Coordinates of C-alpha atoms in Angstrom, one line a residue:
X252 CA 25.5 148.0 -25.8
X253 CA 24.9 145.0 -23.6
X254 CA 24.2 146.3 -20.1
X255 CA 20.5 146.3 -21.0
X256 CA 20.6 142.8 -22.1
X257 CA 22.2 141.8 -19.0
X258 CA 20.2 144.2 -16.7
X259 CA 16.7 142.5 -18.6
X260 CA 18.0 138.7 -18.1
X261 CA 20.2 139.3 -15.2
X262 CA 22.9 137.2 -16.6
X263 CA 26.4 137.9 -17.1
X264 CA 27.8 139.9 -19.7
X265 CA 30.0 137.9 -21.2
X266 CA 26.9 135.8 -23.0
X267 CA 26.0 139.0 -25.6
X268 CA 28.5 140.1 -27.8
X269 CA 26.9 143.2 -29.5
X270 CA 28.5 146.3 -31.3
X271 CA 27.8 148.8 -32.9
X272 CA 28.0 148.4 -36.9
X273 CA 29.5 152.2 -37.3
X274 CA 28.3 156.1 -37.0
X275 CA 24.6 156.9 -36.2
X276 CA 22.6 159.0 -38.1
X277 CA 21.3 162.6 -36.3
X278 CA 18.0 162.0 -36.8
X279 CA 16.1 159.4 -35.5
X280 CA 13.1 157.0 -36.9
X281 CA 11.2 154.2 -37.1
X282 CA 12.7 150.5 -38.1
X283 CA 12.1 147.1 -36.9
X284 CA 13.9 143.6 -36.2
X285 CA 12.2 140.7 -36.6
X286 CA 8.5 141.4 -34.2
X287 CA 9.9 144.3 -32.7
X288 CA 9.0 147.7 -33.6
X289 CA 11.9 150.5 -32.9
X290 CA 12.7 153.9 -32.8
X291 CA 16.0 155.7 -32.6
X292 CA 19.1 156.8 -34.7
X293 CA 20.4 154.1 -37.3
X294 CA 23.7 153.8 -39.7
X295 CA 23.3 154.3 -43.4
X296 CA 19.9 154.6 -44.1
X297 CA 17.0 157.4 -43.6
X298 CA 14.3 156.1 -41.5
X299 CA 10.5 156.9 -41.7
X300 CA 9.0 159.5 -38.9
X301 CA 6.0 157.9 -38.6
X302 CA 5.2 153.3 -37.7
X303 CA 4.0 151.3 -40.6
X304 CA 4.2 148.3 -42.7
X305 CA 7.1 149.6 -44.8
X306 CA 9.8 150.0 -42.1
X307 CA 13.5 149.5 -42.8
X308 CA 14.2 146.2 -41.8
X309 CA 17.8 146.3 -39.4
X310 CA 18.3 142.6 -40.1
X311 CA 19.4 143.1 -43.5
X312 CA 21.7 145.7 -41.9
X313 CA 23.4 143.8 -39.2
X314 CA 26.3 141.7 -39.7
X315 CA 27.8 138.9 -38.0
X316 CA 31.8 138.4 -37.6
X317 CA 33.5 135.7 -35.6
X318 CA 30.4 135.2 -33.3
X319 CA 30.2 139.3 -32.7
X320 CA 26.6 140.4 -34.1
X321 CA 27.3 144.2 -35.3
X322 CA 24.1 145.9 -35.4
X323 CA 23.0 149.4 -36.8
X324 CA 21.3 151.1 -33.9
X325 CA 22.0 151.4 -30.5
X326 CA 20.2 149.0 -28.3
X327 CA 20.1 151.0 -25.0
X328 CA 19.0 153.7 -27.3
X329 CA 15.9 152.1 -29.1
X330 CA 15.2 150.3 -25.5
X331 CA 15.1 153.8 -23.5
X332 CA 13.1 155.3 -26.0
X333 CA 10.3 153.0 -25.6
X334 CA 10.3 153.0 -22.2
X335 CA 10.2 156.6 -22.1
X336 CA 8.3 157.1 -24.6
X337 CA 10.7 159.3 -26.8
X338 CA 9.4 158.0 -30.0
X339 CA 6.1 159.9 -28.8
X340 CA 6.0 163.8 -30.2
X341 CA 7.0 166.1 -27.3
X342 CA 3.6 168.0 -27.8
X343 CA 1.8 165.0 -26.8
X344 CA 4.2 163.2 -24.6
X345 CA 5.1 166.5 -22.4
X346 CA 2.1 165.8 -20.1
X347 CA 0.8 168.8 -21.0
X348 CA -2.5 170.1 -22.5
X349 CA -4.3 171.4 -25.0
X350 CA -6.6 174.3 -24.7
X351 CA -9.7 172.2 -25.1
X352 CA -8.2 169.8 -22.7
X353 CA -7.6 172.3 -20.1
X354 CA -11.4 173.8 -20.7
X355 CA -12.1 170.4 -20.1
X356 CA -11.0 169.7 -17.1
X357 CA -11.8 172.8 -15.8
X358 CA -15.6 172.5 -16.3
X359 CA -15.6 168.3 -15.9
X360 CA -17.1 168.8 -11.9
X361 CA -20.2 170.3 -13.4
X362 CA -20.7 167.5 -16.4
X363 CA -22.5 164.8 -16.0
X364 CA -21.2 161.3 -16.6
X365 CA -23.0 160.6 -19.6
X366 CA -21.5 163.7 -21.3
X367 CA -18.2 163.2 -20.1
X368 CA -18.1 159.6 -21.1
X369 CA -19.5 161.1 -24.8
X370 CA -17.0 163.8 -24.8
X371 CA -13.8 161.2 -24.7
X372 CA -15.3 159.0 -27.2
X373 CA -15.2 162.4 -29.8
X374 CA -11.3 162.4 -28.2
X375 CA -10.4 159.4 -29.1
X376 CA -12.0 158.7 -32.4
X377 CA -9.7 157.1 -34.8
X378 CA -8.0 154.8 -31.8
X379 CA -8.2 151.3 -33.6
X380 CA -5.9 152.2 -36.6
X381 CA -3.1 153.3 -34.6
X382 CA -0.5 150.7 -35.5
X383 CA 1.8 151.4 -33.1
X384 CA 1.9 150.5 -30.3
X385 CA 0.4 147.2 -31.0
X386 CA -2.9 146.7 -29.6
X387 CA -3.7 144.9 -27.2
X388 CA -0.6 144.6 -26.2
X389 CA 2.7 145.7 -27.4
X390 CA 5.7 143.5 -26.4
X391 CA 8.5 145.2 -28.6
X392 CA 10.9 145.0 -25.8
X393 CA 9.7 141.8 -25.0
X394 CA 10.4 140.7 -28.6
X395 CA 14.1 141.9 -29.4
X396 CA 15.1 140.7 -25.8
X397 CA 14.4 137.5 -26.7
X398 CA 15.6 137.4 -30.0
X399 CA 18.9 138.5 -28.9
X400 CA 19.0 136.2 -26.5
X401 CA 18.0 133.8 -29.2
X402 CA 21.4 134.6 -31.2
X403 CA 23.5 134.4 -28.0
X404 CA 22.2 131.0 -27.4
X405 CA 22.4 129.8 -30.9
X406 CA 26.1 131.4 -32.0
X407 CA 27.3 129.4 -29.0
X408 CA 26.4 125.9 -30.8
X409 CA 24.0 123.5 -27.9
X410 CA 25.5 126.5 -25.0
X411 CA 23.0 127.4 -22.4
X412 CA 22.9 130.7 -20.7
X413 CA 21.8 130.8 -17.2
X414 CA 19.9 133.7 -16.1
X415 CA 18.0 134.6 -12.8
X416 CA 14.3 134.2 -14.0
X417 CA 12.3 137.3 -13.9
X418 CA 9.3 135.9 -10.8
X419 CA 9.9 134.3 -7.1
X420 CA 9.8 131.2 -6.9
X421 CA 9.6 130.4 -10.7
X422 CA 6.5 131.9 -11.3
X423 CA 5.6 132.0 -15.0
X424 CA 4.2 135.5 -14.7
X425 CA 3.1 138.5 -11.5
X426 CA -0.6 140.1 -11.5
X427 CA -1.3 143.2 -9.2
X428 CA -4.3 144.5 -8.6
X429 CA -4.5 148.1 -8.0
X430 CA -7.6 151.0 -7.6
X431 CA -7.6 154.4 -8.1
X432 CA -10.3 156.4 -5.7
X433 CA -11.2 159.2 -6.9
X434 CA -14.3 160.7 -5.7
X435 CA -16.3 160.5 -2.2
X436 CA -18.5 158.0 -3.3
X437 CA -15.4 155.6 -4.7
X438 CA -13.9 156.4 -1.2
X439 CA -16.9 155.6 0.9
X440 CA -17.2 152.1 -1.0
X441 CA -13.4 151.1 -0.4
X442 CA -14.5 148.3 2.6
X443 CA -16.5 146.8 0.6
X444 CA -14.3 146.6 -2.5
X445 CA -11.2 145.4 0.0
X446 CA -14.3 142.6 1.0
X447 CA -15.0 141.4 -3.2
X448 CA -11.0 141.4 -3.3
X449 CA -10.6 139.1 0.1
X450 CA -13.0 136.8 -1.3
X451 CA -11.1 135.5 -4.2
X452 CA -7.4 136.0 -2.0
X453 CA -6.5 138.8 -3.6
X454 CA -4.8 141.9 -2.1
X455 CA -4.5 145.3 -4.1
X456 CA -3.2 148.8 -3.9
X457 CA -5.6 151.4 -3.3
X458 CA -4.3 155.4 -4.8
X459 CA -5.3 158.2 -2.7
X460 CA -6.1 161.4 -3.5
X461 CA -4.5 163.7 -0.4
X462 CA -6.3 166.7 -2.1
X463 CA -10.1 168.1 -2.4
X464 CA -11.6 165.2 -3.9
X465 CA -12.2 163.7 -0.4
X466 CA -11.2 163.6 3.5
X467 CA -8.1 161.0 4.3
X468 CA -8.4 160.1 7.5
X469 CA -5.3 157.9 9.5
X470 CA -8.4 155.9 10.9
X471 CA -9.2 155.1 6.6
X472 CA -5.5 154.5 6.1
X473 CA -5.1 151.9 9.0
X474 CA -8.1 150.1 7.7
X475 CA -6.5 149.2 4.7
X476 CA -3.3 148.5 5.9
X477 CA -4.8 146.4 8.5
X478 CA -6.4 144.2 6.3
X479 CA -3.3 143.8 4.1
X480 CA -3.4 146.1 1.1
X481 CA -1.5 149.2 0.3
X482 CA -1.8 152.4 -0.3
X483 CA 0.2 154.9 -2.8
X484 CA -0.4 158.4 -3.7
X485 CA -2.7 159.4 -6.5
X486 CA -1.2 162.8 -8.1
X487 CA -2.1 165.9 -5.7
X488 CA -5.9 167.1 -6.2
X489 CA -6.6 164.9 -9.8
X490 CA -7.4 168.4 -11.8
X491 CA -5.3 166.6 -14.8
X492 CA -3.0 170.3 -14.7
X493 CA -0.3 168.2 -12.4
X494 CA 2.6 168.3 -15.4
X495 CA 1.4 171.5 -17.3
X496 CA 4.1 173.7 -15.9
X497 CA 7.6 173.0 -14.7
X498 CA 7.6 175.5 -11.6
X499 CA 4.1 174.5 -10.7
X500 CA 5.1 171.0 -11.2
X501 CA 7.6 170.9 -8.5
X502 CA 5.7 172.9 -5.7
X503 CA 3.2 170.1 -6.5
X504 CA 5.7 167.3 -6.3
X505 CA 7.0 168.9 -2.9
X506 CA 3.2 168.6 -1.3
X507 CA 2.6 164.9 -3.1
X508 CA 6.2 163.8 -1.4
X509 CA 5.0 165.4 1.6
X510 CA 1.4 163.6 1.4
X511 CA 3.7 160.3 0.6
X512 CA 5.7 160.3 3.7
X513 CA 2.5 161.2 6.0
X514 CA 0.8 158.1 4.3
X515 CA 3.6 156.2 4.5
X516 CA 3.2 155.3 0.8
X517 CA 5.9 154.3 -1.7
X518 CA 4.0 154.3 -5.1
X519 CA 2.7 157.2 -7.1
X520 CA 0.5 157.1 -9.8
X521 CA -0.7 160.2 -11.4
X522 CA -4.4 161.6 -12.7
X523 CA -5.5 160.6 -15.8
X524 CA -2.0 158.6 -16.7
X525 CA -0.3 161.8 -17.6
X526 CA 3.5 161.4 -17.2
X527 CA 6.7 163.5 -18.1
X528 CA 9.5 160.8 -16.9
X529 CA 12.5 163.6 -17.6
X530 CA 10.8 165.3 -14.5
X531 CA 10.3 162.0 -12.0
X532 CA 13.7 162.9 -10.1
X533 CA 11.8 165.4 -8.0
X534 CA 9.5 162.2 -7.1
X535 CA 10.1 161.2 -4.0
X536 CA 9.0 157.2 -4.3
X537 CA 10.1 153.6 -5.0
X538 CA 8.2 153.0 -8.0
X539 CA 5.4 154.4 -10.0
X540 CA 2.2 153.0 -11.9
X541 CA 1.6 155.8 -14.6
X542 CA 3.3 154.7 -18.0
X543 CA 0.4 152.6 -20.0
X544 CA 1.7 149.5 -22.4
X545 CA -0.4 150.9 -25.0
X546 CA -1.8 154.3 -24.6
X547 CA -4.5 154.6 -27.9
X548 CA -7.5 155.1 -25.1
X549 CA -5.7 157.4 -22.8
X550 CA -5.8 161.5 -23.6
X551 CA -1.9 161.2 -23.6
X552 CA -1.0 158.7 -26.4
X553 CA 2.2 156.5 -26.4
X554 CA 2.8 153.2 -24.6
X555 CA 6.4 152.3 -23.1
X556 CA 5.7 148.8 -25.2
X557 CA 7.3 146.4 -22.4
X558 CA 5.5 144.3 -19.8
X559 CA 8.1 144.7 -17.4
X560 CA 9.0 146.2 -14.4
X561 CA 11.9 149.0 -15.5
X562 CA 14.1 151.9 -13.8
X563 CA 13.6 155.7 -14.6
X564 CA 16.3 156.9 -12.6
X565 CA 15.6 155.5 -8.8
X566 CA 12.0 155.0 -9.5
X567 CA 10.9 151.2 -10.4
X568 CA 8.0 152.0 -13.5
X569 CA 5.1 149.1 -13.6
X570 CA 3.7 149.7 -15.9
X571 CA -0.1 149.6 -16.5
X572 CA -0.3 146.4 -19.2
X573 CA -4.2 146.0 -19.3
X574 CA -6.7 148.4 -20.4
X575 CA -8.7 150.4 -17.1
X576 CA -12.3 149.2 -16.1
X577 CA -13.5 152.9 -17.2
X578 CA -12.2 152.8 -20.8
X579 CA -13.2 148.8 -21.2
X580 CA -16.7 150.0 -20.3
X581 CA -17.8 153.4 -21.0
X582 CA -15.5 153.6 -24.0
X583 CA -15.2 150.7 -25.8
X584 CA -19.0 149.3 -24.2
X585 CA -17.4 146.1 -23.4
X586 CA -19.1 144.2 -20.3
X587 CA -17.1 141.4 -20.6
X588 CA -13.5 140.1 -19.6
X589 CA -12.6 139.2 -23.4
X590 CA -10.4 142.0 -23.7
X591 CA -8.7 141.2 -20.6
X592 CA -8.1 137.3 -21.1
X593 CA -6.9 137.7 -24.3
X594 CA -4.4 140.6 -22.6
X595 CA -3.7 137.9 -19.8
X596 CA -2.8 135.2 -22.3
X597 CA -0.5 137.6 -24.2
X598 CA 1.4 139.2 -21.2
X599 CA 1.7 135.4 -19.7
X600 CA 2.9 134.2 -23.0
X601 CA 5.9 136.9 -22.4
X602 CA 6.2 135.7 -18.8
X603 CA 5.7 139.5 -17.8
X604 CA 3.3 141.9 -15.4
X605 CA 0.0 142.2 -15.6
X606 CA -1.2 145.2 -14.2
X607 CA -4.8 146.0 -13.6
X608 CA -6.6 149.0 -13.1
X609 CA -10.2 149.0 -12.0
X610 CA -12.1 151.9 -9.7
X611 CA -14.6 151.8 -7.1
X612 CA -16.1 154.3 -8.6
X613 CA -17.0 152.5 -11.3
X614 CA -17.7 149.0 -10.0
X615 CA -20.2 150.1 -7.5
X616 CA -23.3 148.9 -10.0
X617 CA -24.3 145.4 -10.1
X618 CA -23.3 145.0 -14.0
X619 CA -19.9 146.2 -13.6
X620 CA -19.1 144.5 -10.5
X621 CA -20.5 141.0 -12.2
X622 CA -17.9 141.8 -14.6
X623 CA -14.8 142.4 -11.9
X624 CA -15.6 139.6 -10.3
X625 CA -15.6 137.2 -12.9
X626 CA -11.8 138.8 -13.7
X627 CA -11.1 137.7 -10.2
X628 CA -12.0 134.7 -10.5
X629 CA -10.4 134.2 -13.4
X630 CA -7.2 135.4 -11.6
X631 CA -7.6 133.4 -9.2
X632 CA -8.1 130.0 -11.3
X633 CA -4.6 130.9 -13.0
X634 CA -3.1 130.7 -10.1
X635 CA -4.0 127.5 -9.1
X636 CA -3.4 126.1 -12.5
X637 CA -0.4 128.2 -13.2
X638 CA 1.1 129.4 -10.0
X639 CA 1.3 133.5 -11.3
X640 CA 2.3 135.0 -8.8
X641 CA -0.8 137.8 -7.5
X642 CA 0.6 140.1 -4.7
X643 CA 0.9 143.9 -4.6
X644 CA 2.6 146.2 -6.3
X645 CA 5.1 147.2 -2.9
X646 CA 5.7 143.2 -3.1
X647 CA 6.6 143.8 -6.7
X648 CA 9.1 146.4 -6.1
X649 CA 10.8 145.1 -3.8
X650 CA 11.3 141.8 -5.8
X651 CA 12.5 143.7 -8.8
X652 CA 14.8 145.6 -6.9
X653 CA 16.7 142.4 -5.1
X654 CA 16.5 140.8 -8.5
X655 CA 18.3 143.9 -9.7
X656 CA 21.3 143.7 -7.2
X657 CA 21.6 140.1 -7.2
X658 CA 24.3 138.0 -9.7
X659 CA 25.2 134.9 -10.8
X660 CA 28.3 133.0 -10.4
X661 CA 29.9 130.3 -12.3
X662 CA 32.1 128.3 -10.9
X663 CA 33.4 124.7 -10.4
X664 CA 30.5 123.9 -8.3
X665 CA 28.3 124.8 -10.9
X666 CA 26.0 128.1 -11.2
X667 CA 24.5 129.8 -8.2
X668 CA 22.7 133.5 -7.6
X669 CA 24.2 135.5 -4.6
X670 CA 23.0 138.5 -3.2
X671 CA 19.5 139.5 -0.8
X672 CA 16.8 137.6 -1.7
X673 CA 18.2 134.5 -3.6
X674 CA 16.5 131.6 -1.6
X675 CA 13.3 132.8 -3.5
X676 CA 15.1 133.4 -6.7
X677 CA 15.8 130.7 -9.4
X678 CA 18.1 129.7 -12.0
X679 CA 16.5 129.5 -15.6
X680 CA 18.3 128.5 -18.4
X681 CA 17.9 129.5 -22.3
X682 CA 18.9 127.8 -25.5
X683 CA 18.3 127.1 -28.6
X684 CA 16.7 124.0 -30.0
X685 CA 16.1 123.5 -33.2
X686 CA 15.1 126.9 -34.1
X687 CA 13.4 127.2 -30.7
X688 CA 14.4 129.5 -27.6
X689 CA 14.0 127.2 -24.9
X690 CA 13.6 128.4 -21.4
X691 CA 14.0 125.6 -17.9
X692 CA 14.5 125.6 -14.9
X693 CA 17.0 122.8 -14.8
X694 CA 20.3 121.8 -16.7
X695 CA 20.2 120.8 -20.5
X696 CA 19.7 116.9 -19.4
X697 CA 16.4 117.2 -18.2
X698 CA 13.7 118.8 -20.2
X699 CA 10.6 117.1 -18.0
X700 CA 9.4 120.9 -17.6
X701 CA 10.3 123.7 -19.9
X702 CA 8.5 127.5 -20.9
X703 CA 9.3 127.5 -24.9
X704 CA 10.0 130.6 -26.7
X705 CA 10.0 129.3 -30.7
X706 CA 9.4 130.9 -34.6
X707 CA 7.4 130.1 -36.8
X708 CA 9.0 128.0 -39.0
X709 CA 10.7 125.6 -36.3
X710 CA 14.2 125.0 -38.3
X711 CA 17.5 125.7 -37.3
X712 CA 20.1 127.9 -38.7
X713 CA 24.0 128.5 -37.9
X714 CA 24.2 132.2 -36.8
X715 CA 27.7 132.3 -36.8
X716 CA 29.1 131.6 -40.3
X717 CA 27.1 134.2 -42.6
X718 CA 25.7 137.5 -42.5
X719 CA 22.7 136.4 -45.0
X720 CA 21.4 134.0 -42.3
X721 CA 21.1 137.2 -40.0
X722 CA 17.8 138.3 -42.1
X723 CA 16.1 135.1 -42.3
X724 CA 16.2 134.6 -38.7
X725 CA 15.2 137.8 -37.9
X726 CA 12.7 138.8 -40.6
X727 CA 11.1 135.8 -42.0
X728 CA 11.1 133.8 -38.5
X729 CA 9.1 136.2 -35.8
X730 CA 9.5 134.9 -32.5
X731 CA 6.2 133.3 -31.0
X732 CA 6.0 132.4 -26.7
X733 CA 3.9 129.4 -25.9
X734 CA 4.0 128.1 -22.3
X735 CA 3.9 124.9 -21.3
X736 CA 2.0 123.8 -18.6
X737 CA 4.1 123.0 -15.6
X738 CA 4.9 120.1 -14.0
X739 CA 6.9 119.2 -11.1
X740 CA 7.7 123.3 -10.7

């Protein structure tokens, strides 16, 4: 019940003490705890199939005895099924098509934009009243991590927990930058994208198609590599047909491994943001970019409703938490970085990834490059004021992987983080004050520069004496993240 918690925080296990309050039900549904939205098997009650207002609300269905919080679902459960997207029906979450779809695609290379662009908005009428995932942003993960964390720290009276914080360096939050090529045109204008990106420091991952959309040449590769950004593989030939059929699917994966090695890429991302993530062990990569936060604008729906870096078997997910340049402007008819900003502030405010996706085939115009410059710009002005941490998604992985291996140790000497990789890691410490979850970077005594996690209502409550208190603090009190600015980090 815990690993999760421990894997998330990276903090020993002795902190959580979970359990399970008694037998699941066969069927699973939708529930929520405090601000997070979840889906799984529950004890005792029947659960609604579809998100909504009305959800059963587990609080009043978890107990507390002798510091041991007993809940009624299982948390690796709920957690795995929002990163995978389980919650999703299998029709739509199979990564496979409909016959309209699949007419689609098959005629798309002799549409023209406008109609295309025209097309997808008929698709995706009806977007905005989705209620789940949460748009902009859904942080469901986000939210019942912390407010477990929340009751750890509380049920052990003024206790702090040390945990290795999730950035190097103590950086409140990571941006990557990545672009998908996919046509000859998008291909041709690469240099001078990799010279917009220079300009504001920024390096990014460029996604290459290895099949009939364009020629790769090494000479193209070095180029980029030269300069400093990456390269990863983008799905095989982009015809949107790459998880239609199991057998097909592999003989595919086999070429696109193939294409990975020759390129010497470790990311994937696949056409279109299709996914099937019970097939990624024949994936031969270190990490993948197709699993959206929140999916309402993509033609396969869902969202894995975290903005963190997460396993699928081998493969490290980062996940795409921002909308793409292509929906922001040709469906939505937004030239502006308002949508953006306000994603920014609410993936920072979580301390998580933000992922973008823009194209050069569609910043080539003046009007749409004005706009990716200005989100550059912004970018970069955060990390001067903030220190985020903007590097590449290879950089990522290989941070999130030595954060994964690495542990703490308590001892006499105090609290120290072994393993590769720990002279960039730090120590962060959570508690609870006063109703808030407070995270530092240095012991209890000094408080000179704190990120604050705190409810609503600000008061505090004794988690360990009565079972009643369990639903006030997690239905009435929803868990808000504010940073502070930082000083003296």
């Amino acid at each position: 019940m815990t690993d999760c918690l421990t894997q998330y925080y990276r903090c020993p296990a002795r902190y959580f003490r979970l359990a399970l309050k008694g037998p699941l039900s066969a069927t699973s549904g939708y529930f929520r705890l405090g601000d997070a939205t979840l889906y799984g098997n529950y004890c005792g009650r029947e659960l609604s199939s579809v998100p909504g207002a009305d959800l059963v609300d587990a609080s009043r269905d978890t107990r507390i005895e002798e510091g041991v919080m007993y809940l009624p679902f299982d948390l690796e459960q709920v957690i795995d099924n929002l990163r995978c997207e389980r919650y999703v029906d299998t029709g739509q979450n199979g990564g496979g098509m409909t016959a309209l779809a699949k007419t689609y695609y098959l005629v798309r290379p002799l549409l023209p934009f406008a109609l295309r662009s025209y097309l997808k908005k008929l698709h995706l009428n009806g977007w905005e009243k989705m209620s789940f995932p949460r748009w902009p942003v859904d942080c469901s993960i986000e939210n019942l991590a912390a407010q477990l964390l929340q009751f750890a720290a509380r049920s052990k009276g003024a206790g702090n927990i040390p945990f290795i914080w999730f950035w190097p360096e103590g950086a409140p939050s990571c941006a990557i930058m990545t672009h998908d090529v996919e046509t000859q045109s998008g291909y041709d204008f690469c240099s001078t994208l990799m010279d917009v990106d220079d300009s504001f420091g920024i390096k990014a991952s460029f996604q290459i198609i290895p099949e009939e959309r364009y020629g790769v040449s090494a000479g193209f590769l070095n180029s980029l590599r030269d300069r400093g950004f990456e390269v990863a593989i983008h799905d095989l030939n982009h015809d949107g047909h790459l998880y239609e059929d199991r057998e097909q699917f592999l003989r595919r994966a086999a070429k696109i491994n193939a294409y990975g090695k020759q390129y010497g890429a470790e990311g994937f991302r696949a056409a279109v943001l299709y996914r099937k993530q019970q097939w990624y062990d024949a994936l031969q990569f270190s990490y993948d970019m197709s699993v959206p936060n929140v999916a309402h604008l993509d033609p396969q729906h869902g969202g894995c409703c975290t903005v963190m870096p997460y396993f699928i078997g081998n493969i490290l997910e980062l996940p795409v938490t921002t909308t793409q340049d292509y929906m922001l402007f040709h469906i939505l008819n937004d030239y502006s970085i308002s949508l953006w900003r306000r994603q920014i502030d609410l993936i920072m405010e979580k301390h998580g990834l933000m992922s973008f996706l823009v194209h050069p085939d569609y910043v080539m115009k003046a009007r749409e490059m004005s706009i990716f410059q200005e989100l550059l710009a912004h970018l970069a002005r955060l990390r001067e004021k903030t220190r985020v941490w903007i590097t590449t998604p290879g950089e990522v992985n290989r941070w999130w992987r030595q954060r994964a291996e690495m542990r703490l140790v308590e001892d006499g000497e105090g609290v120290r983080i072994e393993g590769a990789g720990k002279e960039r890691a730090r120590v962060a410490y959570a508690s609870d004050q006063n109703g808030r979850l407070i995270f530092t970077f240095q012991p209890p005594a000094d408080r000179a520069s704190l990120h604050q996690v705190h409810n609503s209502s600000g008061q505090s409550l004794d988690l360990t004496s009565a079972a009643d208190d369990v639903g006030e603090f997690f239905g009435e009190r929803q868990i808000e993240y504010h940073t502070n600015e930082r000083r003296g980090l």
